[in-house]
CSV table of C-alpha atoms and ligand atoms in Angstrom, one decimal:
chain,number,residue,atom,x,y,z
A,193,MET,CA,231.4,163.3,177.5
A,194,LYS,CA,233.5,160.3,178.4
A,195,THR,CA,234.5,159.5,182.0
A,196,ILE,CA,237.9,158.1,182.7
A,197,LEU,CA,238.7,156.8,186.1
A,198,THR,CA,241.7,155.1,187.7
A,199,GLY,CA,242.8,154.3,191.1
A,200,VAL,CA,246.3,153.9,192.5
A,201,LYS,CA,247.2,152.0,195.7
A,202,PRO,CA,249.4,154.0,198.1
A,203,THR,CA,251.9,151.2,198.5
A,204,GLN,CA,255.0,152.5,196.6
A,205,LEU,CA,256.5,155.6,195.3
A,206,PRO,CA,256.8,155.5,191.5
A,207,HIS,CA,259.7,154.3,189.4
A,208,TRP,CA,260.5,155.0,185.7
A,209,GLY,CA,258.3,152.1,184.7
A,210,ASN,CA,255.3,153.3,186.6
A,211,TYR,CA,255.8,156.9,185.2
A,212,LEU,CA,256.3,155.9,181.6
A,213,GLY,CA,254.0,152.9,181.5
A,214,ALA,CA,251.1,154.1,183.7
A,215,ILE,CA,251.2,157.7,184.9
A,216,LEU,CA,252.0,159.5,181.6
A,217,PRO,CA,249.5,157.4,179.5
A,218,ALA,CA,246.7,158.0,182.0
A,219,LEU,CA,247.5,161.7,182.1
A,220,SER,CA,247.4,162.0,178.4
A,221,LEU,CA,244.0,160.1,178.3
A,222,SER,CA,242.7,162.5,180.9
A,223,GLN,CA,243.7,165.6,178.9
A,224,GLY,CA,241.6,164.5,175.9
A,225,LYS,CA,238.7,166.5,174.6
A,226,ASP,CA,235.3,165.9,176.1
A,227,VAL,CA,236.8,163.9,178.9
A,228,LYS,CA,235.9,164.0,182.5
A,229,SER,CA,238.6,162.3,184.5
A,230,ALA,CA,239.1,161.1,188.0
A,231,LEU,CA,242.1,159.8,189.9
A,232,PHE,CA,241.7,158.4,193.4
A,233,ILE,CA,244.1,157.0,195.9
A,234,ALA,CA,242.9,153.5,196.8
A,235,ASP,CA,243.8,153.6,200.5
A,236,TYR,CA,241.2,151.0,201.5
A,237,HIS,CA,242.6,148.6,199.0
A,238,ALA,CA,246.1,149.2,200.5
A,239,LEU,CA,244.7,148.3,203.9
A,240,THR,CA,244.9,144.7,202.8
A,241,THR,CA,248.6,145.0,203.3
A,242,ILE,CA,249.6,148.3,205.0
A,243,HIS,CA,248.8,148.3,208.7
A,244,ASP,CA,251.1,151.1,209.8
A,245,PRO,CA,249.1,154.4,210.0
A,246,GLU,CA,252.1,156.6,209.4
A,247,ILE,CA,253.1,154.7,206.3
A,248,MET,CA,249.5,154.8,205.0
A,249,LYS,CA,249.3,158.6,205.5
A,250,GLU,CA,252.7,159.4,204.0
A,251,MET,CA,252.2,157.1,201.0
A,252,THR,CA,248.8,158.6,200.4
A,253,TYR,CA,250.3,162.0,200.2
A,254,GLY,CA,253.1,160.6,198.1
A,255,VAL,CA,250.7,159.3,195.5
A,256,ALA,CA,248.8,162.6,195.4
A,257,ALA,CA,252.0,164.6,195.1
A,258,THR,CA,253.4,162.3,192.4
A,259,TRP,CA,250.4,162.8,190.1
A,260,LEU,CA,250.3,166.5,190.7
A,261,ALA,CA,254.0,166.8,190.1
A,262,CYS,CA,253.7,164.8,186.9
A,263,GLY,CA,251.1,167.2,185.5
A,264,LEU,CA,247.6,166.3,186.8
A,265,ASP,CA,245.6,169.5,186.8
A,266,PRO,CA,243.3,169.5,189.8
A,267,GLU,CA,241.1,172.1,188.0
A,268,ARG,CA,240.3,169.6,185.3
A,269,ALA,CA,240.7,166.2,186.9
A,270,LEU,CA,239.1,165.0,190.2
A,271,ILE,CA,241.6,163.8,192.7
A,272,TYR,CA,240.4,162.2,196.0
A,273,ARG,CA,241.0,159.6,198.6
A,274,GLN,CA,238.8,156.5,198.4
A,275,SER,CA,238.3,156.5,202.1
A,276,ASP,CA,236.8,160.0,201.9
A,277,VAL,CA,233.9,158.7,199.7
A,278,PRO,CA,231.9,156.4,202.0
A,279,GLU,CA,229.3,155.8,199.3
A,280,THR,CA,231.9,153.4,197.9
A,281,PHE,CA,231.4,151.0,200.8
A,282,GLU,CA,227.6,151.2,200.6
A,283,LEU,CA,227.9,150.3,196.9
A,284,ALA,CA,230.4,147.6,197.7
A,285,TRP,CA,227.9,145.8,200.0
A,286,ILE,CA,225.2,146.1,197.4
A,287,LEU,CA,227.5,144.6,194.7
A,288,SER,CA,228.5,141.8,197.0
A,289,CYS,CA,224.9,140.7,197.2
A,290,PHE,CA,225.0,140.2,193.5
A,291,THR,CA,228.4,138.6,193.3
A,292,PRO,CA,228.6,134.8,193.1
A,293,LYS,CA,231.2,133.5,195.5
A,294,GLY,CA,232.6,131.4,192.7
A,295,LEU,CA,233.6,134.6,190.9
A,296,MET,CA,235.8,135.6,193.8
A,297,ASN,CA,237.3,132.1,194.0
A,298,ARG,CA,238.5,132.7,190.4
A,299,ALA,CA,240.0,136.2,191.1
A,300,HIS,CA,243.8,136.0,190.4
A,301,ALA,CA,245.2,137.5,193.6
A,302,TYR,CA,243.2,135.0,195.7
A,303,LYS,CA,244.0,132.1,193.4
A,304,ALA,CA,247.7,133.0,193.6
A,305,LYS,CA,247.6,133.0,197.4
A,306,VAL,CA,245.8,129.6,197.5
A,307,GLN,CA,248.4,128.2,195.1
A,308,GLU,CA,251.2,129.5,197.3
A,309,ASN,CA,249.7,127.8,200.3
A,310,GLN,CA,249.3,124.6,198.4
A,311,GLU,CA,253.0,124.7,197.2
A,312,GLN,CA,254.1,125.3,200.8
A,313,GLY,CA,252.1,122.2,201.9
A,314,LYS,CA,249.9,124.3,204.2
A,315,LYS,CA,246.8,122.4,205.5
A,316,ASP,CA,244.7,125.6,205.4
A,317,LEU,CA,244.6,126.7,201.8
A,318,ASP,CA,243.1,130.0,202.9
A,319,PHE,CA,246.0,130.7,205.2
A,320,GLY,CA,246.8,134.5,205.2
A,321,VAL,CA,243.7,135.4,203.2
A,322,SER,CA,241.7,138.2,204.7
A,323,MET,CA,238.2,138.9,203.5
A,324,GLY,CA,239.7,142.2,202.2
A,325,LEU,CA,241.9,140.3,199.9
A,326,TYR,CA,239.1,137.9,199.0
A,327,THR,CA,236.6,140.6,198.1
A,328,TYR,CA,239.1,143.0,196.7
A,329,PRO,CA,237.6,142.9,193.2
A,330,ILE,CA,234.1,143.9,194.6
A,331,LEU,CA,235.6,147.1,196.2
A,332,MET,CA,237.3,147.9,193.0
A,333,SER,CA,234.1,147.3,191.1
A,334,ALA,CA,232.4,149.8,193.5
A,335,ASP,CA,235.1,152.4,192.8
A,336,ILE,CA,234.5,152.1,189.1
A,337,LEU,CA,230.7,151.7,188.9
A,338,LEU,CA,230.1,154.5,191.4
A,339,PHE,CA,231.2,157.1,188.8
A,340,SER,CA,229.8,155.4,185.8
A,341,ALA,CA,233.3,155.2,184.3
A,342,ASP,CA,233.5,154.6,180.6
A,343,GLU,CA,237.2,153.8,180.5
A,344,VAL,CA,239.5,152.5,183.3
A,345,PRO,CA,243.3,152.7,182.5
A,346,VAL,CA,245.0,149.8,184.4
A,347,GLY,CA,248.0,147.5,184.3
A,348,GLU,CA,247.4,144.1,182.7
A,349,ASP,CA,247.1,142.4,186.1
A,350,GLN,CA,244.0,144.5,186.8
A,351,ILE,CA,242.0,143.7,183.6
A,352,GLN,CA,240.2,140.8,185.3
A,353,HIS,CA,238.9,143.1,188.0
A,354,VAL,CA,237.4,145.5,185.4
A,355,GLU,CA,235.8,142.4,183.8
A,356,ILE,CA,234.4,141.4,187.2
A,357,ALA,CA,232.9,145.0,187.5
A,358,ARG,CA,231.2,144.5,184.2
A,359,ASP,CA,229.8,141.1,185.3
A,360,ILE,CA,228.4,142.4,188.5
A,361,ALA,CA,226.9,145.5,186.8
A,362,GLN,CA,225.2,143.3,184.3
A,363,LYS,CA,223.6,141.2,187.0
A,364,ILE,CA,222.2,144.3,188.6
A,365,ASN,CA,221.0,145.8,185.3
A,366,ASN,CA,219.3,142.5,184.4
A,367,THR,CA,217.4,142.7,187.6
A,368,TYR,CA,216.5,146.4,187.9
A,369,GLY,CA,217.1,147.9,184.5
A,370,GLU,CA,220.0,149.9,183.1
A,371,LEU,CA,221.3,151.5,186.2
A,372,LEU,CA,225.0,150.9,185.9
A,373,LYS,CA,227.4,151.8,183.1
A,374,LEU,CA,229.6,148.8,181.9
A,375,PRO,CA,233.2,150.0,182.0
A,376,GLU,CA,236.0,149.2,179.5
A,377,PHE,CA,239.6,148.7,180.6
A,378,VAL,CA,242.4,150.5,178.8
A,379,THR,CA,246.0,149.1,178.9
A,380,GLN,CA,249.3,150.1,177.5
A,381,LYS,CA,250.1,147.1,175.4
A,382,GLY,CA,253.7,146.8,174.3
A,383,LYS,CA,255.0,149.6,176.5
A,384,LEU,CA,257.3,147.8,178.8
A,385,ILE,CA,260.2,149.7,180.4
A,386,PRO,CA,263.2,147.5,181.1
A,387,GLY,CA,264.9,147.6,184.5
A,388,LEU,CA,268.6,147.9,185.3
A,389,ASP,CA,269.1,144.2,184.6
A,390,GLY,CA,267.2,144.2,181.3
A,391,ARG,CA,264.1,142.4,182.8
A,392,LYS,CA,260.8,144.4,183.2
A,393,MET,CA,261.4,147.2,185.6
A,394,SER,CA,259.6,146.3,188.8
A,395,LYS,CA,259.9,147.1,192.4
A,396,SER,CA,259.7,143.3,193.2
A,397,TYR,CA,262.8,142.6,191.1
A,398,GLY,CA,264.7,145.4,192.8
A,399,ASN,CA,265.9,146.6,189.3
A,400,HIS,CA,264.0,149.9,189.4
A,401,ILE,CA,265.0,153.5,189.3
A,402,PRO,CA,262.9,155.7,191.5
A,403,LEU,CA,261.3,158.7,189.7
A,404,PHE,CA,262.3,161.3,192.3
A,405,LEU,CA,265.9,160.4,193.1
A,406,ASP,CA,268.1,163.5,193.7
A,407,SER,CA,270.6,164.3,191.0
A,408,LYS,CA,273.5,162.8,192.8
A,409,LYS,CA,271.9,159.4,193.4
A,410,LEU,CA,270.4,159.4,190.0
A,411,ARG,CA,273.8,159.9,188.4
A,412,LYS,CA,275.3,157.1,190.6
A,413,MET,CA,272.5,154.7,189.6
A,414,ILE,CA,272.9,155.5,185.9
A,415,MET,CA,276.7,155.0,186.1
A,416,LYS,CA,276.0,151.5,187.5
A,417,ILE,CA,274.2,150.3,184.3
A,418,LYS,CA,276.1,147.2,183.1
A,419,THR,CA,277.9,147.6,179.8
A,420,ASP,CA,280.4,145.5,177.8
A,421,SER,CA,284.2,146.2,177.8
A,422,SER,CA,284.4,147.5,174.2
A,423,PRO,CA,286.7,150.6,174.0
A,424,PRO,CA,285.2,154.0,173.3
A,425,GLU,CA,286.3,154.2,169.6
A,426,THR,CA,284.4,151.0,168.7
A,427,PRO,CA,281.1,151.7,166.9
A,428,LYS,CA,278.1,150.7,169.1
A,429,ASP,CA,274.7,149.4,168.2
A,430,PRO,CA,272.1,151.7,169.8
A,431,ASN,CA,269.4,149.1,169.1
A,432,VAL,CA,270.8,146.7,171.7
A,433,SER,CA,271.7,149.2,174.4
A,434,LEU,CA,269.8,149.7,177.6
A,435,ILE,CA,271.3,153.2,178.0
A,436,PHE,CA,269.9,154.1,174.6
A,437,ASP,CA,266.5,152.5,175.4
A,438,PHE,CA,266.2,154.7,178.4
A,439,TYR,CA,267.5,157.7,176.5
A,440,LYS,CA,264.7,157.4,173.9
A,441,GLU,CA,262.1,157.6,176.7
A,442,PHE,CA,263.3,161.0,177.9
A,443,ALA,CA,265.0,162.8,175.0
A,444,THR,CA,263.7,164.8,172.1
A,445,ASP,CA,263.8,163.4,168.5
A,446,GLU,CA,266.8,165.6,167.7
A,447,GLN,CA,268.7,164.5,170.8
A,448,ILE,CA,268.0,160.8,170.0
A,449,GLN,CA,269.3,161.2,166.4
A,450,ASP,CA,272.3,162.9,167.7
A,451,LEU,CA,273.2,160.2,170.3
A,452,ARG,CA,272.5,157.5,167.6
A,453,LYS,CA,275.2,159.1,165.5
A,454,ARG,CA,277.6,159.2,168.4
A,455,TYR,CA,277.0,155.5,169.0
A,456,GLU,CA,277.7,154.7,165.4
A,457,ASN,CA,280.9,156.8,165.4
A,458,GLY,CA,282.1,155.2,168.6
A,459,ILE,CA,281.3,156.5,172.1
A,460,GLY,CA,282.7,155.7,175.5
A,461,TRP,CA,280.1,154.1,177.8
A,462,GLY,CA,280.8,156.7,180.5
A,463,GLU,CA,279.9,159.4,178.0
A,464,ALA,CA,276.7,157.7,176.9
A,465,LYS,CA,275.7,157.4,180.6
A,466,GLN,CA,276.5,161.0,181.2
A,467,ALA,CA,274.3,162.0,178.2
A,468,LEU,CA,271.5,159.8,179.6
A,469,PHE,CA,271.9,161.4,183.1
A,470,GLU,CA,271.8,164.9,181.7
A,471,VAL,CA,268.7,164.4,179.6
A,472,VAL,CA,266.8,162.6,182.4
A,473,ASP,CA,267.9,165.0,185.1
A,474,GLU,CA,266.8,168.0,183.0
A,475,LYS,CA,263.4,166.4,182.3
A,476,LEU,CA,262.7,165.1,185.8
A,477,SER,CA,264.2,167.9,188.0
A,478,PRO,CA,261.2,170.3,187.8
A,479,MET,CA,258.9,167.4,188.6
A,480,ARG,CA,261.1,166.3,191.5
A,481,ASP,CA,261.2,169.9,192.9
A,482,LYS,CA,257.4,170.1,192.6
A,483,PHE,CA,257.0,166.7,194.4
A,484,TYR,CA,259.1,167.7,197.4
A,485,GLU,CA,257.4,171.2,197.5
A,486,LEU,CA,254.0,169.5,197.7
A,487,MET,CA,255.2,166.9,200.2
A,488,ALA,CA,256.2,169.8,202.5
A,489,ASP,CA,252.7,171.3,202.3
A,490,LYS,CA,250.4,168.7,203.6
A,491,ASN,CA,247.7,171.4,204.3
A,492,TYR,CA,247.5,172.1,200.6
A,493,LEU,CA,247.3,168.4,199.8
A,494,ASN,CA,244.6,167.9,202.4
A,495,LYS,CA,242.6,170.8,201.1
A,496,LEU,CA,242.8,169.5,197.5
A,497,LEU,CA,241.9,166.0,198.4
A,498,LYS,CA,239.0,167.2,200.5
A,499,GLU,CA,237.7,169.4,197.7
A,500,GLY,CA,238.0,166.4,195.4
A,501,SER,CA,236.1,164.1,197.7
A,502,ASP,CA,233.3,166.7,198.2
A,503,LYS,CA,232.8,166.8,194.4
A,504,ALA,CA,233.1,163.0,194.1
A,505,ARG,CA,230.5,162.5,196.8
A,506,GLU,CA,227.9,164.7,195.1
A,507,GLU,CA,228.0,162.4,192.1
A,508,ALA,CA,228.4,159.2,194.1
A,509,SER,CA,225.4,159.9,196.3
A,510,GLN,CA,223.1,160.4,193.3
A,511,LEU,CA,224.0,156.9,192.0
A,512,VAL,CA,223.6,155.3,195.4
A,513,SER,CA,220.2,157.0,195.8
A,514,LYS,CA,219.1,155.7,192.4
A,515,LEU,CA,220.1,152.2,193.4
A,516,ARG,CA,218.5,152.3,196.8
A,517,GLN,CA,215.3,153.5,195.2
A,518,ALA,CA,215.3,150.8,192.5
A,519,MET,CA,216.0,148.2,195.2
A,520,GLY,CA,213.3,149.3,197.6
A,521,LEU,CA,215.9,150.3,200.3
A,522,GLY,CA,215.6,153.1,202.8
A,523,ALA,CA,212.8,155.7,203.0
A,524,SER,CA,211.8,157.3,199.8
B,276,ADP,P1,255.7,147.0,190.2
B,276,ADP,O1,256.0,145.9,189.2
B,276,ADP,O2,256.9,147.9,190.4
B,276,ADP,O3,255.2,146.5,191.5
B,276,ADP,P2,253.1,147.8,189.6
B,276,ADP,O4,252.8,146.4,189.2
B,276,ADP,O5,252.5,148.2,190.9
B,276,ADP,O6,254.6,148.0,189.6
B,276,ADP,O7,252.6,148.7,188.5
B,276,ADP,C1,251.8,149.9,188.6
B,276,ADP,C2,251.5,150.4,187.2
B,276,ADP,O8,252.8,150.7,186.5
B,276,ADP,C3,250.8,149.4,186.3
B,276,ADP,O9,249.9,150.1,185.5
B,276,ADP,C4,251.9,148.8,185.5
B,276,ADP,O10,251.4,148.4,184.2
B,276,ADP,C5,252.9,150.0,185.3
B,276,ADP,N1,254.2,149.5,185.2
B,276,ADP,C6,254.9,148.9,186.2
B,276,ADP,N2,256.2,148.5,185.7
B,276,ADP,C7,256.2,148.9,184.4
B,276,ADP,C8,257.2,148.7,183.4
B,276,ADP,N3,258.4,148.2,183.7
B,276,ADP,N4,256.9,149.1,182.2
B,276,ADP,C9,255.7,149.7,181.9
B,276,ADP,N5,254.7,149.9,182.8
B,276,ADP,C10,255.0,149.5,184.0
B,277,LIG,N1,243.5,147.5,192.2
B,277,LIG,C1,244.3,148.5,191.6
B,277,LIG,C2,245.8,148.1,191.7
B,277,LIG,O1,246.1,147.3,192.5
B,277,LIG,C3,244.0,149.9,192.2
B,277,LIG,C4,242.6,150.2,192.1
B,277,LIG,C5,241.6,150.2,193.0
B,277,LIG,C6,241.9,150.7,190.9
B,277,LIG,N2,240.4,150.6,192.6
B,277,LIG,C7,240.5,150.9,191.2
B,277,LIG,C8,242.3,150.9,189.5
B,277,LIG,C9,239.6,151.3,190.3
B,277,LIG,C10,241.4,151.3,188.6
B,277,LIG,C11,240.0,151.5,189.0
B,277,LIG,O2,246.6,148.7,191.0
């Protein structure tokens, strides 16, 4: 039995890039045979940046509803809030006692902040760095090691944190014996969804298409995709068309072949965009309906997250007990 665990910060609602590049691949991993999978909402990680309680709550529900709407089966996969599993923080402290400070100095989010301060000529290079940001990788290591995860699906920017989790686990294992499982990261190499301007789709570039746009807004956004001024009858190359790139992500093989032919025979850009809109809207509308249905039923979401954290805590408390015992902590 393999354990796959991933965490998502409740800081933004998903766009097409998140869905195709992170959510779908993680869901397909979690549906494999002999797999135990867990998805948690990393709200304590988000606390490094989100200090508005209403936003924190709403985004937490938003992430839960997104994953459920995209197909996460709560009967098969565990879904919970990080803040409902306090064993995480007990483990985080334990791990911090085995983490060289230098390892945190080299963590990329902290380094980026220091560099930014340097470039802005700030005297205090740690300006704006909270201990939460500084020790972020330790908390993430606790999330992972607490459930003895074998594989951790993450974006490339999170690979370093999984490696840090391995380093810390190794230190503990060297001291007390094999208590912690060394996790492996899993990334989606090569799967990069372009944004409306052709660069990588990213919220920070403002070139993203939100996953749960209503039909009207979705159509409007698709109609805004930039195209050249070639007339409808001119044959078009599907291999250099953003519209076609998007179409391939949502359409069936048959639909893709069909649109390819239409491109080669000459197609108006308006028609191509309409074809894209229809295929995307058909695919996403059941998910969108489910998302809004779930968001309107916070009692259900709360119940599900609570059940998830109860189960998660059963497992987590066993690992923490094992560590406490090995370390001579508490009454035994
Ligand atoms: P953003 O760039 O919009 O802030 P994040 O960096 O928070 O998105 O990414 C969250 C997850 O979604 C990561 O696993 C990341 O690899 C994936 N992801 C984000 N944008 C894309 C994209 N354009 N193509 C493929 N995957 C993406
Ligand atoms: N740090 C991750 C991010 O910013 C979210 C996260 C927190 C996570 N804990 C995790 C991911 C544990 C995988 C495993 O995206």
